[in-house]
Short mmCIF file of C-alpha atoms in Angstrom, two decimals:
data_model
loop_
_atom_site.label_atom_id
_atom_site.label_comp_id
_atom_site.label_asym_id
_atom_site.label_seq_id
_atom_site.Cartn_x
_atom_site.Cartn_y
_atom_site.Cartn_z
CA UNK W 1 101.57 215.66 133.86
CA UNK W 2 100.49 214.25 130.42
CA UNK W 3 97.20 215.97 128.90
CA UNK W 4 94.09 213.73 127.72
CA UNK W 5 94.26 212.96 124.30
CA UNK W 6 91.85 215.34 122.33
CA UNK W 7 88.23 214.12 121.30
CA UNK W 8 87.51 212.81 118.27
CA UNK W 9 85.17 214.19 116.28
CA UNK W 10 83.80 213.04 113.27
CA UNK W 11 84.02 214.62 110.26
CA UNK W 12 82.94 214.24 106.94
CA UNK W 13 85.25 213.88 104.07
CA UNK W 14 88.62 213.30 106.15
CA UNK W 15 91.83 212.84 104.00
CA UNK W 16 92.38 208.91 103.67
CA UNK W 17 95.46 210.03 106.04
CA UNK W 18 93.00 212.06 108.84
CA UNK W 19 90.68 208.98 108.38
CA UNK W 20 93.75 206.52 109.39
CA UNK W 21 94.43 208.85 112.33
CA UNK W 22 91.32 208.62 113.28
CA UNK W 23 90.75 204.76 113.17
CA UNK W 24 93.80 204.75 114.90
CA UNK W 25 92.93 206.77 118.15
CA UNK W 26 89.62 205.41 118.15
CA UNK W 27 91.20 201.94 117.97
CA UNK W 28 93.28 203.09 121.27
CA UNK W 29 91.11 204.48 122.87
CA UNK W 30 88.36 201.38 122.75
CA UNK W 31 92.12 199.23 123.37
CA UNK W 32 91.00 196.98 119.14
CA UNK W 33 94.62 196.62 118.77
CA UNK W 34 93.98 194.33 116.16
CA UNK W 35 91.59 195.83 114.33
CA UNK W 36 94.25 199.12 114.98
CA UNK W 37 97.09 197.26 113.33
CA UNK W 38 94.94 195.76 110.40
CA UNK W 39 91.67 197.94 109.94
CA UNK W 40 94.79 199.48 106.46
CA UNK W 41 95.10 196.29 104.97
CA UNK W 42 92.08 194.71 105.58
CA UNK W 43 90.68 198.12 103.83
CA UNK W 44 92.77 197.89 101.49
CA UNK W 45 91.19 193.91 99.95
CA UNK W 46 88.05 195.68 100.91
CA UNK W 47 88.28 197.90 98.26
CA UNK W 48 89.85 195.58 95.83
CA UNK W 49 87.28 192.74 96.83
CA UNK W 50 84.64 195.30 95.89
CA UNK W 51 83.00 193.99 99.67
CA UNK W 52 79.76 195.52 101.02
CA UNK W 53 80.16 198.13 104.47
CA UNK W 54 78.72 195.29 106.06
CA UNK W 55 81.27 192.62 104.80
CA UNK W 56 84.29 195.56 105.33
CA UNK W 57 83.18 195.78 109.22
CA UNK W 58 82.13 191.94 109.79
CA UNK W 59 85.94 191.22 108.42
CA UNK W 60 87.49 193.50 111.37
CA UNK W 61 85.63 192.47 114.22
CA UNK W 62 85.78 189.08 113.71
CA UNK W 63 89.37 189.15 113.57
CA UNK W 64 89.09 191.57 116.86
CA UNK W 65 87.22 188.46 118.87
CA UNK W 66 89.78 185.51 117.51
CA UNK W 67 92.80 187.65 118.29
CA UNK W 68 91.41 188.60 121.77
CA UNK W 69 90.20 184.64 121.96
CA UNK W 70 93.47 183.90 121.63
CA UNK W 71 95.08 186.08 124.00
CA UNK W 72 93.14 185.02 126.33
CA UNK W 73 93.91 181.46 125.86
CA UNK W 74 97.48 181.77 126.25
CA UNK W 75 97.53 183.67 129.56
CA UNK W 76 95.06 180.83 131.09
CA UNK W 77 98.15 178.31 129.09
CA UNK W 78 100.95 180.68 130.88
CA UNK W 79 98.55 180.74 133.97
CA UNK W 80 97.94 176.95 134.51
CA UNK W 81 102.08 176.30 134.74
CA UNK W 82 103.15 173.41 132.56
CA UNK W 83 106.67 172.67 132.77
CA UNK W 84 106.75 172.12 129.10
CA UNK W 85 104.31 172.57 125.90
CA UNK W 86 103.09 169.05 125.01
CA UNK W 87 99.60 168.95 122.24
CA UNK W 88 97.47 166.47 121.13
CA UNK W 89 98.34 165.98 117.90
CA UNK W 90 101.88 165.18 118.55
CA UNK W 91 100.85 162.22 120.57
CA UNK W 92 101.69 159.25 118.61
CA UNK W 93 98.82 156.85 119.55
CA UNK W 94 100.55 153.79 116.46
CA UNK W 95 103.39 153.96 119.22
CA UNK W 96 101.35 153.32 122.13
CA UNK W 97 98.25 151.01 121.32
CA UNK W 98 97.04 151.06 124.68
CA UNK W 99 96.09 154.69 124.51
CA UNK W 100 92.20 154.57 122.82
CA UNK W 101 92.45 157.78 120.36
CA UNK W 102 88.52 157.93 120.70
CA UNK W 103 88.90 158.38 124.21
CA UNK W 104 91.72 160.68 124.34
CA UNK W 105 89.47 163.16 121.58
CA UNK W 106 86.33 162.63 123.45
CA UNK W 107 88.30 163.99 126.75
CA UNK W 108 89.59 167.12 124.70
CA UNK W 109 85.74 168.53 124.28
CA UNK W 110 85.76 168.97 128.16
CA UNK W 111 82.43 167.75 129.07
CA UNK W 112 83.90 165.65 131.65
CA UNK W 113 85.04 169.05 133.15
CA UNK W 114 81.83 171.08 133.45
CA UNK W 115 80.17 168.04 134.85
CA UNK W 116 83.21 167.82 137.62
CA UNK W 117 84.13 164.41 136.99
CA UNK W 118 87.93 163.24 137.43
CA UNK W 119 90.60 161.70 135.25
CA UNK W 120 93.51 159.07 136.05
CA UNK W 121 96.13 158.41 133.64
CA UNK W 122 98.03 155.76 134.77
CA UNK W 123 101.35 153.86 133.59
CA UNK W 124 105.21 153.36 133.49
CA UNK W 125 107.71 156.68 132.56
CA UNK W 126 107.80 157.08 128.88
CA UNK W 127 104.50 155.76 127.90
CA UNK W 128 102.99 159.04 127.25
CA UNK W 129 100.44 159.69 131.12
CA UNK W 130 102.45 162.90 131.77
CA UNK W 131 102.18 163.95 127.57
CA UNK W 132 98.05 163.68 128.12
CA UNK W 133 97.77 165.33 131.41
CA UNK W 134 99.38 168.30 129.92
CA UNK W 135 98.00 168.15 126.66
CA UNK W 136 94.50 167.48 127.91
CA UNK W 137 95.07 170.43 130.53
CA UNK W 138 96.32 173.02 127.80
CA UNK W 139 93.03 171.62 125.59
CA UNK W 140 90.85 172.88 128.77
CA UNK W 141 92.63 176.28 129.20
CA UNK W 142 91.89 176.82 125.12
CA UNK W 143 88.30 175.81 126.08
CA UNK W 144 88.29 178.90 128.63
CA UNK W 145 88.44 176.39 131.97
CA UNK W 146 90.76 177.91 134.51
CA UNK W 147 93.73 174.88 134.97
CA UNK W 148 96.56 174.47 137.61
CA UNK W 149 99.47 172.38 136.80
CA UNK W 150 101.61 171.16 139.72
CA UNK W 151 103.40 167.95 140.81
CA UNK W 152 102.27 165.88 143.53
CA UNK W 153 105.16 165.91 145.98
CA UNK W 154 105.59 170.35 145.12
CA UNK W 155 101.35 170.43 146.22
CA UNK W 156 102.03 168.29 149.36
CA UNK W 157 105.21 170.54 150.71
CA UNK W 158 102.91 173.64 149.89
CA UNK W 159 100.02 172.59 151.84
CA UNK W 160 102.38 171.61 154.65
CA UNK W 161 104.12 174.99 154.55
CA UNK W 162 100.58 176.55 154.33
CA UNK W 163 99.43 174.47 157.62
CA UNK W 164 102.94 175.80 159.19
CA UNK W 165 102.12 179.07 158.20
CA UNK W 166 97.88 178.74 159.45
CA UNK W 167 97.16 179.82 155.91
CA UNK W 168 95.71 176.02 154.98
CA UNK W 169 92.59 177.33 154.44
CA UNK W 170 93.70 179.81 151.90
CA UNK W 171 95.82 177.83 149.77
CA UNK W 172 93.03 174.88 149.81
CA UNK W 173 90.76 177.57 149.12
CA UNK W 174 93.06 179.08 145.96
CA UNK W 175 93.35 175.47 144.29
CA UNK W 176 89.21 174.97 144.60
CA UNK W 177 88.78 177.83 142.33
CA UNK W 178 90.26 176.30 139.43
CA UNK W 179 87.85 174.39 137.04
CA UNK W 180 90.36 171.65 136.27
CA UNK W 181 93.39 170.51 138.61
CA UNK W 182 96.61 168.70 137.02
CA UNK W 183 98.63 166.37 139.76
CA UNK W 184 101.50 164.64 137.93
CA UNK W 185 104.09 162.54 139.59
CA UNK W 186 101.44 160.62 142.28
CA UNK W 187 102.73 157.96 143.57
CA UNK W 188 106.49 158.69 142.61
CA UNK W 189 107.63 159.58 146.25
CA UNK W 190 105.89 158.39 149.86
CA UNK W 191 103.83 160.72 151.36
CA UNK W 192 104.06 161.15 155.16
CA UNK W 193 100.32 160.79 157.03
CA UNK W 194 100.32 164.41 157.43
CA UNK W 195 101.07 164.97 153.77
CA UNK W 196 99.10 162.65 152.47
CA UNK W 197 95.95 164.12 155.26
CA UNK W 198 96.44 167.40 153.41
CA UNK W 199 96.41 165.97 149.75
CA UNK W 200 93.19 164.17 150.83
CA UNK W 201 91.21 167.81 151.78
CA UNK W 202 92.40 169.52 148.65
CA UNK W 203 90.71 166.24 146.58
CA UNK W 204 87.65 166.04 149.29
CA UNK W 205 87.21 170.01 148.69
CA UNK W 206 87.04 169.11 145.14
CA UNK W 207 84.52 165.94 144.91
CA UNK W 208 82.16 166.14 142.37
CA UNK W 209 82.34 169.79 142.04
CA UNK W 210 85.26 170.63 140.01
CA UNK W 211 88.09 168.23 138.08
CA UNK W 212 91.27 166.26 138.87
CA UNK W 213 93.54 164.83 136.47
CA UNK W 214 95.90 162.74 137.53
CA UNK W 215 99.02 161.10 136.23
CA UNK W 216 100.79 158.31 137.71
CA UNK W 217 103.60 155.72 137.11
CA UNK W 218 102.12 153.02 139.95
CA UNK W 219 98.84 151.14 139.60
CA UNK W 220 96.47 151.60 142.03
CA UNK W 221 97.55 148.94 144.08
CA UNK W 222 100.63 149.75 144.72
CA UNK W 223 99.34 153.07 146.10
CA UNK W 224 100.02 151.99 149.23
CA UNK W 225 103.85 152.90 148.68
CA UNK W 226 102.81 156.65 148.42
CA UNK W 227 100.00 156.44 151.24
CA UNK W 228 100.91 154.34 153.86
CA UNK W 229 97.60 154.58 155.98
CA UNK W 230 95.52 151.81 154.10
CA UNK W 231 92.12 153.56 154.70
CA UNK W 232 93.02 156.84 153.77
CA UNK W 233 95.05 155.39 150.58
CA UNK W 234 91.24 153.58 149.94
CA UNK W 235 89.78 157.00 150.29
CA UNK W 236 91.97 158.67 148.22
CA UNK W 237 91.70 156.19 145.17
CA UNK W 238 87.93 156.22 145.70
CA UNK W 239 87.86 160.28 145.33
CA UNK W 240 90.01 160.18 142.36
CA UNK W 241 87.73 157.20 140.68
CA UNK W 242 84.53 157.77 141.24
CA UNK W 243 82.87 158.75 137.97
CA UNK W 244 86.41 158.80 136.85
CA UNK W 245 87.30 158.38 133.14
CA UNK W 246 90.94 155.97 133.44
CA UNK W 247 93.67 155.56 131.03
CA UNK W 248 96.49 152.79 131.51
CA UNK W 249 99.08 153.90 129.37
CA UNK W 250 100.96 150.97 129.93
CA UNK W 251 104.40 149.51 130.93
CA UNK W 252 106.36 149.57 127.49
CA UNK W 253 108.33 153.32 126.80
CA UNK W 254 107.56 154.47 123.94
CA UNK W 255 110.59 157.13 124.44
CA UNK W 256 112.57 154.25 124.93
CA UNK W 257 111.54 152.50 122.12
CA UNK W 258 112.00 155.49 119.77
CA UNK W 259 115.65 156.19 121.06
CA UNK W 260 116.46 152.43 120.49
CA UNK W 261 115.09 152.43 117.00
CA UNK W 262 116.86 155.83 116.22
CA UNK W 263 119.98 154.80 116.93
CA UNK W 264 119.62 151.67 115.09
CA UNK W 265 118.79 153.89 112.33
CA UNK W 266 122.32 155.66 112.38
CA UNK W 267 124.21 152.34 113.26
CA UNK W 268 122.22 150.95 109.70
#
């Protein structure tokens, strides 16, 4: 049986090596471990800086709250589950002028979040829907909203299995806690009626309290393919559009385009 670590007590006139130990176990104890790893060095331009106790102690705890910031915005990244890391600013909106930059920037401050409101990013493979909804998800996980990544047809077979299991309301209830829910793939496969009756509770429990993004290679129109049941494929669009900020990406692959002109490149 380990022994608690022995109180610190403080003591005028420590050693510069006691007054390291001491940061040290202080910094463990009160779990700073940045200020722990840096309080030497950032000492250290203190003293050559000639900067004020105020300055010296302003410097560490500031880089204690961005460190910890940051922590904490990589387990709500790791939490959310992309399937890949996609940003922002390696969206190429020359490539793809159907994609409004002002819009896509305006998105990334959230507001649309806190006020509950959905999004629909819609258009062909390769044209970049899939590259927002993950980028605009990770850019609401950085802004401290809780996110949840999945694919449509993977959220459908869990609900089922959840139904199967008469856990529905559990797993409906585990999705409506996040601030901001990602659905790619809609409208890639057809969705049986009781699949698609499932879907529709998760985005009913959701209405106007708390966001959906969604990505999707059909127009709404052609909806129908995924949700065969004409009314409920009317309520479903209606859910996802009301107040709804929507993005057509549009039909021409920009992945496509780049691959082409790449290889052109190397046959030049």
């Amino acid at each position: 049986m380990t022994s608690a670590p022995a109180p610190l007590r403080h003591q005028r006139g420590l050693t510069e090596q006691a007054a390291d130990a001491a940061v040290d176990q202080a910094c463990r104890l009160l779990r700073l471990p940045t200020i722990r790893t840096q309080f030497a060095a950032t000492a250290d331009a203190a003293e050559r800086e000639q900067l004020t106790y105020r300055d010296f102690l302003a410097e560490l705890l500031m880089a204690e709250c961005e460190d910890r910031q940051r922590r904490r915005s990589e387990r709500r990244i790791r939490a959310a589950g992309f399937p890949r890391q996609k940003w922002l600013s390696d969206f190429d909106f020359d490539a793809n002028p159907h994609v409004p930059p002002a819009v896509v920037h305006t998105l990334a401050k959230c507001d649309w979040i806190r006020h509950g409101h959905p999004l629909c990013l819609i258009g062909d493979s390769g044209t970049g829907e899939s590259h927002l909804l993950i980028a605009l998800g990770t850019e609401a996980a950085m802004a401290g909203f809780r996110v949840k990544y999945v694919l449509a047809a993977r959220l459908v077979n869990e609900l089922v299995e959840a139904a199967d299991e008469l856990v529905l309301n559990k797993t409906i209830a585990r999705y409506g806690r996040v601030d901001l829910l990602c659905i790619d793939e809609l409208g890639y496969l057809e969705l049986d009626k009781r699949g698609a009756d499932l879907l529709f509770q998760v985005l009913t429990d959701r209405e106007e309290t708390a966001s959906v993004a969604i990505a999707s290679n059909e127009s709404f129109g052609g909806w129908t393919k995924t949700f065969t049941d004409p009314r409920l494929c009317a309520a479903i669009v209606d859910r996802l559009t009301y107040n709804a900020t929507i993005i057509e990406t549009g039909t021409d692959s920009y992945r496509l385009a780049r691959t082409r002109a790449q290889q052109a490149g190397v046959a030049g």
